[in-house]
């Protein structure tokens, strides 16, 4: 996995397919959780293709705003959560560029990464991209070189790999957390993708 040395006033933007652990060493961490619908999704465009874009640094002026929120409202109130969310989204708006080329695929990938843990259909992603399903399927394949089903499977399998490498989560639970409804299918698809069963993959990684 990627390692970042925690620094004061650092802002991490994580997606549901990120697996992370913070060693705080006494530092205070504040978490703000929001859905795609809470933000203009153009602000999150870099996350669709560049995981390193998830790290931001808060400017001195912004730090003052954050600390004012904390001192005035406290971190366990609804008012604080709402104001902190607004501040984070404003920071994203100032730091991220809108979608450029291949925007349909990037929007779809962003939606996949946010919803892959549950049953997810091409029709649902097409609706999010504001396209008819058939046309969405054509555009997605043209922009990515692969079809929707394989792309979604890739998101799920890459998250499964992280769980197997960095946690002790049982294989059956990994299957569930990655959005695979059928355990036998998960074993088969994982083996085709990585060349080994989940159990053997974990065993070889721990040698």
Short mmCIF file of C-alpha atoms in Angstrom, two decimals:
data_model
loop_
_atom_site.label_atom_id
_atom_site.label_comp_id
_atom_site.label_asym_id
_atom_site.label_seq_id
_atom_site.Cartn_x
_atom_site.Cartn_y
_atom_site.Cartn_z
CA UNK A 1 0.00 0.00 0.00
CA UNK A 2 0.89 3.68 -0.12
CA UNK A 3 2.40 5.35 2.91
CA UNK A 4 2.07 9.00 3.83
CA UNK A 5 3.80 10.68 6.70
CA UNK A 6 1.16 12.55 8.65
CA UNK A 7 1.71 16.26 8.80
CA UNK A 8 -0.25 19.01 10.50
CA UNK A 9 -3.18 20.34 8.47
CA UNK A 10 -3.15 17.47 5.95
CA UNK A 11 -6.45 16.51 4.35
CA UNK A 12 -7.08 13.00 3.01
CA UNK A 13 -9.94 12.26 0.64
CA UNK A 14 -10.68 8.53 0.66
CA UNK A 15 -13.09 6.41 -1.35
CA UNK A 16 -14.87 3.20 -0.26
CA UNK A 17 -12.33 1.12 -2.20
CA UNK A 18 -9.44 2.64 -0.23
CA UNK A 19 -8.07 0.63 2.67
CA UNK A 20 -6.19 2.78 5.14
CA UNK A 21 -4.84 2.89 8.66
CA UNK A 22 -3.65 5.96 10.51
CA UNK A 23 -0.91 5.80 13.12
CA UNK A 24 -1.68 9.09 14.81
CA UNK A 25 1.11 9.21 17.40
CA UNK A 26 -1.08 11.41 19.57
CA UNK A 27 -2.37 13.64 16.77
CA UNK A 28 -6.05 14.57 16.46
CA UNK A 29 -7.89 13.25 13.41
CA UNK A 30 -11.33 14.41 12.28
CA UNK A 31 -13.43 12.42 9.83
CA UNK A 32 -16.13 13.85 7.59
CA UNK A 33 -18.19 11.37 5.58
CA UNK A 34 -20.35 12.32 2.61
CA UNK A 35 -21.97 10.72 -0.43
CA UNK A 36 -21.39 11.66 -4.06
CA UNK A 37 -24.72 13.44 -4.00
CA UNK A 38 -23.43 15.87 -1.37
CA UNK A 39 -20.80 17.31 -3.71
CA UNK A 40 -20.50 18.49 -7.25
CA UNK A 41 -18.97 15.32 -8.67
CA UNK A 42 -16.69 17.35 -10.94
CA UNK A 43 -14.68 18.24 -7.84
CA UNK A 44 -13.90 14.57 -7.35
CA UNK A 45 -12.78 13.98 -10.94
CA UNK A 46 -9.10 13.30 -10.17
CA UNK A 47 -10.05 10.38 -7.95
CA UNK A 48 -11.41 8.54 -10.96
CA UNK A 49 -7.92 8.02 -12.36
CA UNK A 50 -5.26 9.26 -9.92
CA UNK A 51 -5.28 7.90 -6.35
CA UNK A 52 -2.42 10.21 -5.34
CA UNK A 53 -4.76 13.17 -5.84
CA UNK A 54 -6.51 12.19 -2.60
CA UNK A 55 -3.99 14.09 -0.44
CA UNK A 56 -4.37 17.84 0.04
CA UNK A 57 -2.78 20.41 2.29
CA UNK A 58 -4.96 22.94 4.04
CA UNK A 59 -3.75 26.50 3.76
CA UNK A 60 -3.13 28.68 6.79
CA UNK A 61 -6.32 30.64 6.19
CA UNK A 62 -8.37 27.45 5.96
CA UNK A 63 -6.77 26.10 9.12
CA UNK A 64 -8.12 29.09 10.98
CA UNK A 65 -11.63 28.35 9.73
CA UNK A 66 -11.40 24.70 10.76
CA UNK A 67 -10.17 25.58 14.22
CA UNK A 68 -12.91 28.18 14.66
CA UNK A 69 -15.48 25.48 13.86
CA UNK A 70 -13.94 23.17 16.39
CA UNK A 71 -13.74 25.75 19.17
CA UNK A 72 -17.24 27.13 18.59
CA UNK A 73 -19.24 23.97 17.99
CA UNK A 74 -17.21 21.01 19.21
CA UNK A 75 -16.59 17.92 17.08
CA UNK A 76 -19.64 15.95 18.23
CA UNK A 77 -22.42 18.26 17.10
CA UNK A 78 -24.56 18.31 13.97
CA UNK A 79 -23.61 21.95 13.34
CA UNK A 80 -19.92 21.10 13.38
CA UNK A 81 -20.40 18.16 11.00
CA UNK A 82 -22.33 20.31 8.54
CA UNK A 83 -19.85 23.20 8.62
CA UNK A 84 -16.86 20.89 8.39
CA UNK A 85 -18.40 19.17 5.38
CA UNK A 86 -18.96 22.53 3.69
CA UNK A 87 -15.35 23.48 4.39
CA UNK A 88 -14.00 20.20 2.99
CA UNK A 89 -16.11 20.47 -0.16
CA UNK A 90 -14.98 24.06 -0.66
CA UNK A 91 -11.39 22.87 -0.36
CA UNK A 92 -12.02 20.23 -3.01
CA UNK A 93 -13.61 22.80 -5.29
CA UNK A 94 -10.46 24.91 -5.09
CA UNK A 95 -8.06 21.99 -5.55
CA UNK A 96 -9.60 19.80 -8.27
CA UNK A 97 -10.01 20.28 -11.98
CA UNK A 98 -13.26 19.30 -13.72
CA UNK A 99 -13.54 16.13 -15.79
CA UNK A 100 -11.69 16.35 -19.08
CA UNK A 101 -11.60 13.73 -21.81
CA UNK A 102 -13.31 10.36 -21.40
CA UNK A 103 -15.68 11.90 -18.87
CA UNK A 104 -18.35 9.21 -19.17
CA UNK A 105 -15.96 6.45 -18.09
CA UNK A 106 -14.49 8.59 -15.30
CA UNK A 107 -17.93 9.37 -13.91
CA UNK A 108 -18.88 5.72 -14.09
CA UNK A 109 -15.65 4.63 -12.39
CA UNK A 110 -16.24 7.15 -9.62
CA UNK A 111 -19.75 5.77 -9.12
CA UNK A 112 -18.43 2.20 -9.18
CA UNK A 113 -15.82 2.97 -6.54
CA UNK A 114 -18.52 4.43 -4.32
CA UNK A 115 -21.06 1.62 -4.72
CA UNK A 116 -19.19 -1.57 -5.65
CA UNK A 117 -19.89 -3.27 -2.30
CA UNK A 118 -23.53 -3.83 -3.23
CA UNK A 119 -25.33 -5.13 -6.30
CA UNK A 120 -24.64 -2.63 -9.08
CA UNK A 121 -26.02 -2.68 -12.60
CA UNK A 122 -25.01 -1.11 -15.89
CA UNK A 123 -28.41 0.58 -16.00
CA UNK A 124 -27.77 2.31 -12.67
CA UNK A 125 -24.38 3.62 -13.78
CA UNK A 126 -25.88 4.72 -17.09
CA UNK A 127 -28.52 6.69 -15.21
CA UNK A 128 -25.80 8.35 -13.10
CA UNK A 129 -23.98 9.30 -16.31
CA UNK A 130 -27.29 10.57 -17.79
CA UNK A 131 -27.07 8.23 -20.79
CA UNK A 132 -29.24 5.47 -22.20
CA UNK A 133 -27.87 2.05 -21.14
CA UNK A 134 -26.99 0.87 -24.65
CA UNK A 135 -25.22 4.10 -25.56
CA UNK A 136 -23.50 4.20 -22.18
CA UNK A 137 -22.16 0.68 -22.74
CA UNK A 138 -20.75 1.66 -26.12
CA UNK A 139 -19.15 4.87 -24.88
CA UNK A 140 -17.72 3.21 -21.78
CA UNK A 141 -16.02 0.49 -23.81
CA UNK A 142 -14.70 3.02 -26.31
CA UNK A 143 -13.18 5.17 -23.55
CA UNK A 144 -11.74 2.36 -21.43
CA UNK A 145 -11.09 -0.49 -23.85
CA UNK A 146 -13.08 -2.87 -21.65
CA UNK A 147 -16.73 -3.46 -20.85
CA UNK A 148 -18.70 -2.41 -17.80
CA UNK A 149 -18.83 -5.87 -16.23
CA UNK A 150 -15.07 -6.39 -16.37
CA UNK A 151 -14.38 -2.89 -15.06
CA UNK A 152 -16.69 -3.37 -12.07
CA UNK A 153 -15.14 -6.76 -11.41
CA UNK A 154 -11.69 -5.16 -11.46
CA UNK A 155 -12.70 -2.61 -8.81
CA UNK A 156 -14.05 -5.39 -6.60
CA UNK A 157 -11.06 -7.66 -7.09
CA UNK A 158 -8.51 -4.94 -6.36
CA UNK A 159 -10.30 -4.22 -3.08
CA UNK A 160 -10.38 -7.94 -2.31
CA UNK A 161 -6.62 -8.01 -2.84
CA UNK A 162 -6.15 -5.23 -0.29
CA UNK A 163 -8.26 -7.04 2.29
CA UNK A 164 -6.31 -10.26 1.77
CA UNK A 165 -2.91 -8.55 1.94
CA UNK A 166 -3.45 -6.14 4.81
CA UNK A 167 -6.14 -7.70 7.01
CA UNK A 168 -7.06 -11.06 8.53
CA UNK A 169 -10.59 -10.90 7.11
CA UNK A 170 -11.90 -14.41 6.32
CA UNK A 171 -12.18 -15.16 2.61
CA UNK A 172 -15.95 -15.56 2.74
CA UNK A 173 -16.26 -12.13 4.37
CA UNK A 174 -13.92 -10.63 1.77
CA UNK A 175 -16.31 -11.94 -0.87
CA UNK A 176 -19.26 -10.21 0.80
CA UNK A 177 -17.46 -6.92 1.39
CA UNK A 178 -16.41 -6.70 -2.23
CA UNK A 179 -19.91 -7.04 -3.62
CA UNK A 180 -19.67 -10.59 -4.94
CA UNK A 181 -22.99 -12.26 -4.27
CA UNK A 182 -21.79 -15.79 -4.91
CA UNK A 183 -18.75 -17.26 -3.14
CA UNK A 184 -17.99 -19.86 -5.82
CA UNK A 185 -18.06 -17.16 -8.50
CA UNK A 186 -15.73 -14.99 -6.40
CA UNK A 187 -13.19 -17.83 -6.10
CA UNK A 188 -13.37 -18.49 -9.85
CA UNK A 189 -13.06 -14.83 -10.91
CA UNK A 190 -10.29 -14.12 -8.40
CA UNK A 191 -8.29 -17.08 -9.70
CA UNK A 192 -8.67 -15.92 -13.29
CA UNK A 193 -7.60 -12.37 -12.40
CA UNK A 194 -4.67 -13.09 -10.07
CA UNK A 195 -3.68 -16.62 -11.08
CA UNK A 196 -4.32 -18.12 -7.64
CA UNK A 197 -7.18 -18.70 -5.24
CA UNK A 198 -7.72 -16.06 -2.51
CA UNK A 199 -6.36 -18.44 0.13
CA UNK A 200 -3.23 -19.28 -1.86
CA UNK A 201 -2.75 -15.63 -2.84
CA UNK A 202 -2.72 -14.59 0.83
CA UNK A 203 -0.45 -17.48 1.80
CA UNK A 204 2.10 -16.62 -0.91
CA UNK A 205 2.04 -12.93 0.04
CA UNK A 206 2.80 -13.76 3.68
CA UNK A 207 5.85 -15.92 2.93
#
